[in-house]
Short mmCIF file of C-alpha atoms in Angstrom, two decimals:
data_model
loop_
_atom_site.label_atom_id
_atom_site.label_comp_id
_atom_site.label_asym_id
_atom_site.label_seq_id
_atom_site.Cartn_x
_atom_site.Cartn_y
_atom_site.Cartn_z
CA MET A 144 -0.09 0.06 -0.05
CA GLY A 145 1.35 3.37 -1.10
CA PHE A 146 1.22 6.87 0.32
CA ASN A 147 -2.22 7.54 2.08
CA THR A 148 -3.67 11.09 1.29
CA LEU A 149 -6.59 12.01 3.46
CA ASN A 150 -9.47 13.73 2.35
CA ILE A 151 -9.23 17.03 4.74
CA ASP A 152 -11.02 19.56 2.36
CA PRO A 153 -14.37 19.19 4.49
CA ILE A 154 -12.64 20.01 7.57
CA ARG A 155 -10.89 23.10 6.04
CA GLN A 156 -14.43 24.39 4.65
CA THR A 157 -15.97 23.79 7.91
CA PHE A 158 -17.65 27.43 9.22
CA LEU A 159 -16.65 28.59 12.46
CA ASP A 160 -18.16 31.44 14.43
CA GLY A 161 -18.27 32.93 17.89
CA ARG A 162 -20.04 29.57 19.40
CA THR A 163 -16.58 28.02 19.05
CA LYS A 164 -14.17 28.85 21.69
CA GLY A 165 -11.35 30.80 20.88
CA ILE A 166 -13.14 32.69 17.80
CA PRO A 167 -14.18 36.18 18.56
CA GLY A 168 -17.59 37.17 19.10
CA THR A 169 -17.58 39.98 16.95
CA SER A 170 -16.32 37.91 13.74
CA GLU A 171 -18.65 36.86 11.03
CA PRO A 172 -18.95 33.02 10.27
CA PHE A 173 -15.66 32.00 8.13
CA ALA A 174 -14.46 28.99 6.60
CA LEU A 175 -11.19 27.56 8.57
CA ASP A 176 -9.34 27.67 5.50
CA LYS A 177 -9.91 31.56 5.51
CA ILE A 178 -8.53 32.13 8.91
CA ALA A 179 -5.30 33.48 7.66
CA ASP A 180 -7.09 36.12 5.86
CA LYS A 181 -8.41 37.60 9.32
CA ASN A 182 -4.92 38.51 9.66
CA TRP A 183 -5.31 37.84 13.72
CA ASN A 184 -2.34 38.25 16.25
CA VAL A 185 -2.62 36.63 19.62
CA LEU A 186 -0.73 39.44 21.18
CA ARG A 187 -2.94 42.26 19.66
CA GLU A 188 -5.92 40.68 21.59
CA ASP A 189 -7.28 39.82 18.30
CA MET A 190 -8.45 36.62 19.76
CA PRO A 191 -10.49 35.75 23.22
CA LEU A 192 -8.17 34.26 25.98
CA PRO A 193 -7.99 31.61 27.25
CA LEU A 194 -6.68 30.05 23.91
CA MET A 195 -4.37 27.27 23.15
CA VAL A 196 -2.14 27.53 20.36
CA LEU A 197 0.24 25.52 18.18
CA LYS A 198 3.54 26.83 17.39
CA ARG A 199 4.07 26.00 13.45
CA ALA A 200 7.97 26.35 13.64
CA ASN A 201 8.33 23.82 16.63
CA LEU A 202 5.53 21.26 14.98
CA ASP A 203 8.01 21.14 12.06
CA TYR A 204 11.22 20.97 14.04
CA ASN A 205 9.86 17.93 16.04
CA THR A 206 8.55 16.27 12.81
CA ASP A 207 11.79 16.33 10.85
CA LEU A 208 13.85 15.45 14.02
CA PHE A 209 11.66 12.13 14.90
CA ALA A 210 11.55 11.27 11.03
CA ASN A 211 15.49 11.35 10.84
CA TYR A 212 15.57 9.24 14.29
CA LEU A 213 13.36 6.49 12.60
CA ARG A 214 15.10 6.69 8.95
CA ILE A 215 18.58 6.27 10.81
CA ASN A 216 17.24 3.56 13.12
CA ASP A 217 14.92 1.51 10.48
CA LEU A 218 11.79 2.05 12.16
CA SER A 219 8.19 2.74 11.40
CA LEU A 220 6.02 5.09 13.02
CA ALA A 221 2.21 4.78 13.37
CA PRO A 222 1.82 7.67 15.94
CA HIS A 223 -1.14 7.34 18.46
CA GLY A 224 -4.00 9.23 17.07
CA LYS A 225 -5.71 9.66 20.54
CA THR A 226 -2.98 12.44 21.33
CA THR A 227 -4.48 15.10 18.86
CA MET A 228 -7.58 13.52 17.25
CA SER A 229 -7.01 16.17 14.20
CA PRO A 230 -7.35 14.41 10.94
CA GLN A 231 -5.21 17.44 9.70
CA LEU A 232 -2.26 16.52 12.01
CA PHE A 233 -2.58 12.83 10.99
CA ASP A 234 -2.37 14.08 7.49
CA GLU A 235 0.72 15.81 8.23
CA GLN A 236 2.32 12.80 10.08
CA LEU A 237 1.38 10.55 7.08
CA ARG A 238 2.91 12.88 4.72
CA CYS A 239 6.09 12.76 6.66
CA GLY A 240 6.48 9.24 6.50
CA ALA A 241 4.00 7.44 8.87
CA TRP A 242 3.36 3.76 8.36
CA GLY A 243 -0.07 4.23 9.78
CA ILE A 244 -2.20 5.67 12.93
CA THR A 245 -3.05 4.21 15.98
CA ALA A 246 -6.12 4.46 17.90
CA ALA A 247 -7.40 3.83 21.17
CA THR A 248 -11.23 3.11 20.36
CA VAL A 249 -13.46 2.29 17.77
CA ASN A 250 -14.79 6.02 17.95
CA GLN A 251 -11.61 6.87 17.09
CA ILE A 252 -11.19 4.64 14.16
CA GLN A 253 -14.78 5.76 12.95
CA VAL A 254 -13.12 9.55 12.61
CA MET A 255 -9.93 8.17 11.00
CA ARG A 256 -11.58 6.44 8.41
CA LYS A 257 -14.07 9.17 7.62
CA TYR A 258 -11.08 10.97 6.38
CA GLY A 259 -9.79 7.92 4.31
CA ILE A 260 -6.92 6.59 6.75
CA ASN A 261 -6.58 3.10 5.44
CA ARG A 262 -3.91 1.62 7.99
CA ILE A 263 -5.00 1.65 11.70
CA VAL A 264 -3.66 -0.11 14.59
CA LEU A 265 -6.30 -0.40 17.55
CA ALA A 266 -3.53 -0.65 20.29
CA ASN A 267 -6.54 -1.86 22.60
CA GLN A 268 -8.53 -4.72 22.91
CA LEU A 269 -11.78 -4.77 20.50
CA ILE A 270 -14.64 -5.93 22.64
CA GLY A 271 -18.39 -5.72 22.31
CA LYS A 272 -21.06 -6.32 19.26
CA SER A 273 -21.05 -2.89 18.15
CA ASN A 274 -17.38 -2.03 18.40
CA VAL A 275 -16.93 -5.36 16.35
CA GLN A 276 -19.39 -5.26 13.87
CA THR A 277 -18.42 -1.43 12.81
CA VAL A 278 -14.67 -2.52 12.52
CA VAL A 279 -15.76 -6.20 10.34
CA SER A 280 -17.91 -3.55 8.39
CA GLU A 281 -15.16 -1.44 7.42
CA ILE A 282 -12.89 -4.27 6.53
CA ASN A 283 -15.64 -5.91 4.28
CA ALA A 284 -16.08 -2.46 2.50
CA ASP A 285 -12.63 -1.67 1.84
CA PRO A 286 -10.18 -4.05 0.22
CA GLU A 287 -7.33 -1.61 0.88
CA PHE A 288 -7.99 -1.06 4.66
CA GLU A 289 -5.46 -2.71 6.75
CA PHE A 290 -6.46 -2.94 10.61
CA PHE A 291 -4.74 -4.65 13.50
CA CYS A 292 -5.96 -4.74 16.91
CA PHE A 293 -4.36 -6.25 20.53
CA VAL A 294 -5.52 -9.58 21.76
CA ASP A 295 -4.45 -10.91 25.46
CA SER A 296 -7.08 -13.53 25.93
CA ILE A 297 -8.93 -16.28 24.65
CA GLY A 298 -11.82 -14.88 26.22
CA GLN A 299 -11.56 -11.74 24.02
CA ILE A 300 -11.43 -14.02 20.94
CA GLU A 301 -14.53 -15.81 22.01
CA ASN A 302 -16.15 -12.35 22.74
CA ILE A 303 -15.54 -11.21 19.02
CA GLU A 304 -16.83 -14.55 17.53
CA ARG A 305 -19.96 -14.07 19.50
CA SER A 306 -20.19 -10.57 17.97
CA LEU A 307 -19.71 -11.71 14.48
CA HIS A 308 -22.17 -14.87 14.92
CA GLY A 309 -23.92 -15.06 11.46
CA ILE A 310 -21.82 -12.07 9.77
CA PRO A 311 -19.46 -12.87 7.02
CA GLN A 312 -16.05 -11.43 6.91
CA ASN A 313 -14.05 -10.64 3.50
CA ARG A 314 -11.09 -10.89 5.41
CA PRO A 315 -9.70 -12.06 8.73
CA ILE A 316 -9.13 -9.52 11.26
CA GLY A 317 -5.56 -9.02 11.95
CA VAL A 318 -4.38 -9.52 15.56
CA LEU A 319 -1.39 -8.65 17.46
CA VAL A 320 -1.11 -10.50 20.65
CA GLU A 321 -0.46 -8.09 23.61
CA VAL A 322 2.43 -8.52 26.38
CA GLY A 323 1.90 -6.86 29.43
CA ALA A 324 3.87 -6.79 32.42
CA MET A 325 2.87 -8.12 36.09
CA GLY A 326 0.98 -5.36 38.20
CA GLY A 327 0.81 -3.32 34.84
CA ARG A 328 -2.11 -2.81 32.20
CA THR A 329 -3.72 -5.22 29.66
CA GLY A 330 -1.61 -7.85 28.02
CA LEU A 331 -0.46 -11.76 28.39
CA ARG A 332 1.67 -11.89 31.51
CA ASP A 333 3.95 -14.86 30.23
CA ARG A 334 4.97 -17.13 27.60
CA SER A 335 2.55 -20.00 28.21
CA GLN A 336 -0.46 -17.61 27.83
CA ALA A 337 1.04 -15.85 24.80
CA LEU A 338 1.64 -19.42 23.07
CA ALA A 339 -2.06 -20.55 23.99
CA VAL A 340 -3.68 -17.51 22.56
CA ILE A 341 -1.51 -17.99 19.23
CA SER A 342 -2.64 -21.51 18.93
CA GLU A 343 -6.64 -20.28 19.38
CA ILE A 344 -6.06 -17.75 16.73
CA SER A 345 -4.38 -20.08 14.36
CA LYS A 346 -7.61 -22.44 14.57
CA ARG A 347 -9.96 -19.64 13.30
CA PRO A 348 -8.25 -18.51 9.96
CA ASP A 349 -11.43 -17.24 8.78
CA ARG A 350 -12.26 -14.68 11.57
CA PHE A 351 -8.19 -13.91 12.58
CA LYS A 352 -4.67 -13.63 11.15
CA PHE A 353 -1.85 -13.34 13.56
CA CYS A 354 0.49 -10.54 12.66
CA GLY A 355 2.81 -10.09 15.50
CA VAL A 356 3.02 -8.90 18.90
CA GLY A 357 2.11 -5.63 20.62
CA ALA A 358 3.18 -3.96 23.79
CA PHE A 359 2.96 -0.67 25.86
CA GLU A 360 6.04 0.14 28.21
CA GLY A 361 4.35 3.46 29.58
CA ALA A 362 1.99 1.76 31.91
CA ILE A 363 4.51 -0.79 33.64
CA PRO A 364 5.11 -0.34 37.52
CA GLY A 365 8.69 1.02 38.42
CA LEU A 366 8.95 3.88 35.94
CA ASP A 367 8.97 6.55 38.92
CA LYS A 368 12.15 5.25 39.98
CA SER A 369 14.02 4.51 36.92
CA ALA A 370 13.73 3.26 33.24
CA THR A 371 15.30 -0.24 34.07
CA PRO A 372 11.87 -1.77 34.11
CA VAL A 373 11.24 -0.92 30.26
CA ALA A 374 14.35 -3.12 29.57
CA ILE A 375 13.21 -6.01 31.33
CA TYR A 376 10.09 -5.77 30.05
CA ALA A 377 11.23 -5.68 26.48
CA ASP A 378 13.56 -8.29 27.03
CA LEU A 379 10.30 -10.41 28.33
CA ILE A 380 8.56 -9.77 25.10
CA LEU A 381 11.72 -10.93 22.97
CA ASP A 382 11.88 -14.04 24.66
CA ILE A 383 7.94 -14.81 24.05
CA VAL A 384 8.39 -13.64 20.22
CA ARG A 385 11.42 -16.09 19.96
CA ALA A 386 9.34 -19.16 21.48
CA ILE A 387 6.50 -18.50 19.00
CA PRO A 388 6.61 -21.21 16.38
CA GLN A 389 7.47 -20.72 12.81
CA SER A 390 4.23 -22.49 11.67
CA ALA A 391 2.17 -19.54 13.47
CA TYR A 392 3.78 -16.78 10.88
CA HIS A 393 5.52 -18.76 8.22
CA ASP A 394 2.82 -17.06 5.79
CA LEU A 395 3.26 -13.47 6.51
CA ASP A 396 5.04 -11.05 4.50
CA GLU A 397 6.48 -9.53 7.75
CA PHE A 398 6.39 -9.66 11.53
CA ILE A 399 5.22 -6.55 13.20
CA LEU A 400 6.56 -5.77 16.74
CA THR A 401 5.19 -2.74 18.15
CA GLY A 402 5.32 -0.50 21.08
CA GLY A 403 7.26 2.61 22.22
CA GLY A 404 5.20 5.54 23.64
CA SER A 405 6.77 9.06 23.78
CA SER A 406 9.00 8.49 26.82
CA HIS A 407 10.66 5.35 26.40
CA PHE A 408 10.60 4.79 22.69
CA ASP A 409 14.46 4.61 22.58
CA ILE A 410 14.80 1.68 25.10
CA ILE A 411 12.05 -0.21 22.87
CA ALA A 412 13.54 0.54 19.52
CA GLU A 413 17.04 -0.78 20.62
CA ARG A 414 15.95 -3.71 22.03
CA PHE A 415 13.27 -4.81 19.44
CA LYS A 416 15.58 -4.46 16.49
CA SER A 417 17.94 -7.17 17.89
CA LEU A 418 15.08 -9.68 17.02
CA ASP A 419 16.03 -11.82 14.02
CA MET A 420 13.39 -13.92 12.77
CA SER A 421 13.15 -16.06 9.32
CA ILE A 422 10.75 -13.38 8.00
CA PRO A 423 11.44 -9.45 7.87
CA VAL A 424 10.30 -7.66 11.53
CA ARG A 425 8.60 -4.22 11.41
CA VAL A 426 9.52 -2.60 14.57
CA LEU A 427 6.72 -0.09 14.94
CA LEU A 428 6.55 2.65 17.12
CA ARG A 429 3.55 4.62 18.36
CA SER A 430 4.88 7.60 19.96
CA GLY A 431 2.05 10.30 19.74
CA CYS A 432 3.34 13.04 21.99
CA TYR A 433 6.80 13.60 19.72
CA LEU A 434 4.94 16.04 17.62
CA THR A 435 4.05 18.68 20.20
CA ASN A 436 6.14 17.26 23.53
CA ASP A 437 5.51 19.74 26.37
CA HIS A 438 6.51 21.97 29.22
CA GLY A 439 5.97 19.08 31.67
CA ALA A 440 6.07 15.30 31.94
CA TYR A 441 7.44 14.58 28.50
CA ARG A 442 9.56 17.31 28.43
CA SER A 443 10.80 15.82 31.94
CA ALA A 444 11.36 12.25 30.33
CA GLN A 445 13.32 13.61 27.31
CA GLU A 446 15.81 15.11 29.88
CA ASP A 447 16.22 11.99 31.85
CA ALA A 448 17.02 10.34 28.44
CA ARG A 449 19.41 12.54 27.30
CA LEU A 450 21.24 12.33 30.65
CA ASP A 451 21.25 8.83 31.09
CA PRO A 452 24.49 7.33 29.37
CA SER A 453 22.47 3.71 28.61
CA ARG A 454 19.87 5.80 26.56
CA GLN A 455 19.87 6.09 22.86
CA TRP A 456 18.30 9.58 22.66
CA TYR A 457 20.48 12.38 22.45
CA SER A 458 17.92 15.29 21.05
CA GLU A 459 15.63 17.47 22.39
CA PHE A 460 11.98 18.08 21.05
CA ARG A 461 10.51 21.82 21.51
CA PRO A 462 7.08 22.34 23.17
CA ALA A 463 4.60 23.34 20.44
CA LEU A 464 1.86 23.52 22.67
CA GLU A 465 1.05 27.13 24.55
CA VAL A 466 -2.01 28.32 26.21
CA TRP A 467 -2.72 32.11 26.87
CA SER A 468 -4.81 33.55 29.70
CA TYR A 469 -5.20 36.96 31.28
CA VAL A 470 -4.45 37.80 34.73
CA GLN A 471 -7.92 38.65 35.74
CA SER A 472 -7.71 39.04 39.76
CA VAL A 473 -4.73 39.89 42.11
CA PRO A 474 -7.22 39.93 45.18
CA GLU A 475 -4.37 39.60 48.05
CA PRO A 476 -0.78 39.63 48.29
CA HIS A 477 0.92 36.79 46.48
CA LEU A 478 -2.03 35.59 45.09
CA GLY A 479 -3.26 35.99 41.45
CA PHE A 480 -5.94 34.24 39.36
CA LEU A 481 -5.89 33.62 35.44
CA THR A 482 -8.69 32.78 32.98
CA MET A 483 -8.13 29.57 32.37
CA GLY A 484 -9.04 26.42 34.40
CA LYS A 485 -9.74 22.66 33.95
CA ARG A 486 -12.08 23.22 31.00
CA ASP A 487 -8.90 24.87 29.05
CA VAL A 488 -5.74 22.95 30.26
CA PRO A 489 -4.75 19.42 31.32
CA PHE A 490 -4.18 19.09 35.39
CA ASP A 491 -3.81 15.18 35.61
CA ALA A 492 0.01 14.98 35.03
CA GLY A 493 1.21 18.35 36.55
CA LEU A 494 -0.33 21.83 36.30
CA PRO A 495 0.27 24.42 33.79
CA VAL A 496 3.71 26.43 34.21
CA PRO A 497 3.95 30.22 33.39
CA PHE A 498 6.92 31.05 31.50
CA LYS A 499 5.97 34.59 29.35
CA ARG A 500 4.25 37.57 30.39
CA PHE A 501 2.89 40.17 27.99
CA ARG A 502 1.28 43.82 28.67
CA PRO A 503 -1.06 45.28 25.99
CA GLY A 504 0.58 48.46 25.04
CA SER A 505 4.21 47.67 26.78
CA GLY A 506 5.30 44.41 25.61
CA PHE A 507 6.90 41.39 27.11
CA MET A 508 7.94 41.63 30.71
CA ASP A 509 9.53 39.38 33.13
CA VAL A 510 7.05 36.61 34.26
CA GLY A 511 8.27 37.03 37.87
CA GLU A 512 8.27 34.24 40.41
CA CYS A 513 4.89 32.35 39.92
CA GLU A 514 3.53 29.10 40.26
CA ILE A 515 0.33 27.70 39.48
CA PHE A 516 -0.96 25.40 42.39
CA ASN A 517 -4.71 24.69 41.84
CA THR A 518 -7.01 24.98 39.36
CA ASN A 519 -11.11 25.27 39.38
CA ASP A 520 -13.39 24.88 36.17
CA GLN A 521 -12.40 28.44 34.77
CA HIS A 522 -9.73 29.64 37.16
CA ALA A 523 -6.06 29.03 37.65
CA TYR A 524 -4.67 29.90 41.35
CA VAL A 525 -1.21 31.32 41.11
CA ARG A 526 1.38 31.66 43.91
CA LEU A 527 3.37 35.22 43.20
CA GLY A 528 6.65 36.17 44.80
CA ALA A 529 7.04 39.15 46.37
CA ASP A 530 8.56 41.18 43.40
CA THR A 531 6.47 39.81 41.02
CA SER A 532 4.28 42.62 39.56
CA TRP A 533 1.30 40.95 37.56
CA GLN A 534 -1.41 43.54 36.95
CA VAL A 535 -5.24 42.53 35.88
CA GLY A 536 -5.07 42.27 31.99
CA ASP A 537 -1.49 40.90 31.89
CA MET A 538 -1.43 38.42 29.16
CA ILE A 539 0.48 35.26 30.61
CA CYS A 540 1.75 32.47 28.77
CA SER A 541 1.96 28.86 30.16
CA GLY A 542 3.09 25.77 29.26
CA ILE A 543 1.33 22.23 29.70
CA SER A 544 1.93 18.73 30.67
CA HIS A 545 0.56 15.86 29.02
CA PRO A 546 -0.70 16.97 25.44
CA CYS A 547 -3.22 14.02 25.31
CA THR A 548 -5.35 15.68 27.86
CA ALA A 549 -4.93 19.15 26.43
CA PHE A 550 -6.25 18.77 22.83
CA ASP A 551 -9.46 16.85 24.04
CA LYS A 552 -10.45 20.37 25.57
CA TRP A 553 -10.26 22.57 22.44
CA ARG A 554 -12.46 21.84 19.19
CA PHE A 555 -10.06 24.67 17.45
CA MET A 556 -6.54 25.53 17.93
CA PRO A 557 -5.01 28.21 15.99
CA ILE A 558 -1.64 27.57 14.39
CA VAL A 559 0.94 30.55 15.05
CA THR A 560 3.99 32.05 14.18
CA ASP A 561 6.78 32.95 16.45
CA ASP A 562 5.29 36.25 16.16
CA TYR A 563 1.93 34.87 17.02
CA ASP A 564 0.10 35.58 13.86
CA VAL A 565 -2.12 33.06 13.44
CA ILE A 566 -1.73 31.33 9.90
CA ASP A 567 -3.73 28.35 9.92
CA GLY A 568 -5.94 26.38 12.43
CA ILE A 569 -7.02 22.77 12.97
CA LEU A 570 -10.14 21.01 14.60
CA THR A 571 -10.24 18.03 16.79
CA TYR A 572 -12.77 15.22 16.76
CA PHE A 573 -12.84 13.90 20.22
#
């Protein structure tokens, strides 16, 4: 299958107006592809705050950086679509060499298929009649559609079979047997379990096709102390793969071995690349947050990787997501409030970090000593240092932690230059 071009024209023709968060109430309705004609600039207060923005230069930098890493190491990428749920960004990722796109739910698959993605990895269990039948209907309707899902039990295989009772399949469902870690999330825990599931899959060739092994290292226990558990986990996976009988995959063109989130992908890549089989092995990473990185958890993970002499990651992604808000109140000494809260910014993996201040009419100023220590739905509580001179109306730029729970709060995000000129925009579909 060749290059996958998405049909994103309908998105770009979507009309926006003041009902959409981030669009001025004084604006007449307009198509998204005309947003650059507005000549809006965030610092001129042309758009209402709070506002999450995407920095175009940093998006491009991260894309090129990761593409070069993948090329040098002979790796493939199916970035996790749940991070952005933006077909426009999926399109950019595919144009830059992504092998496919990863989904976490069937609803996400439905969005991806709507815009023409023809290779999807469901890095999760496929369960339930409606979900199973939706996937099989897509497989039956489009001979070009390649689909793979995680399987980690005979019970799941039986659930899929029950859901398809009486329904023909033009092609079997591609399955990746998932290996997990003890105390972790989903996935088989040992070799005997994995081999038993693979054996059951082979008994149902009309329904299933065994295509490889899947994993996710980001949810295994012990990562808060060191990255060592990732290497141990990867070695367990390789031990299981090497025990799989050749008869289980002798008819495959390639064996898919997939893992790699956005924090420890280098360890997974180095371990998985060592696998030697009788057929070609596609080492497939599913990193999603590389595209935007952040100012919090993922930035810290990248710093840890660069400082660890045993790791194979030496570069630095740039944060492409920023959220701008106003200082709305300084009601008492050392306490300020910003016009953003849980409805606007992630709070599950660390609170936003203010790092720029702009005063309309005066320009950029020192942000001073400040720390966001709590959020309500629409407010951020900020602890201010003794010499911090925030005023009502100042514009504060904050970095976020965890892109996956930032994108889902915004149906629309503007794409801006380094001078904060609005040159484009994306829509999300959560």
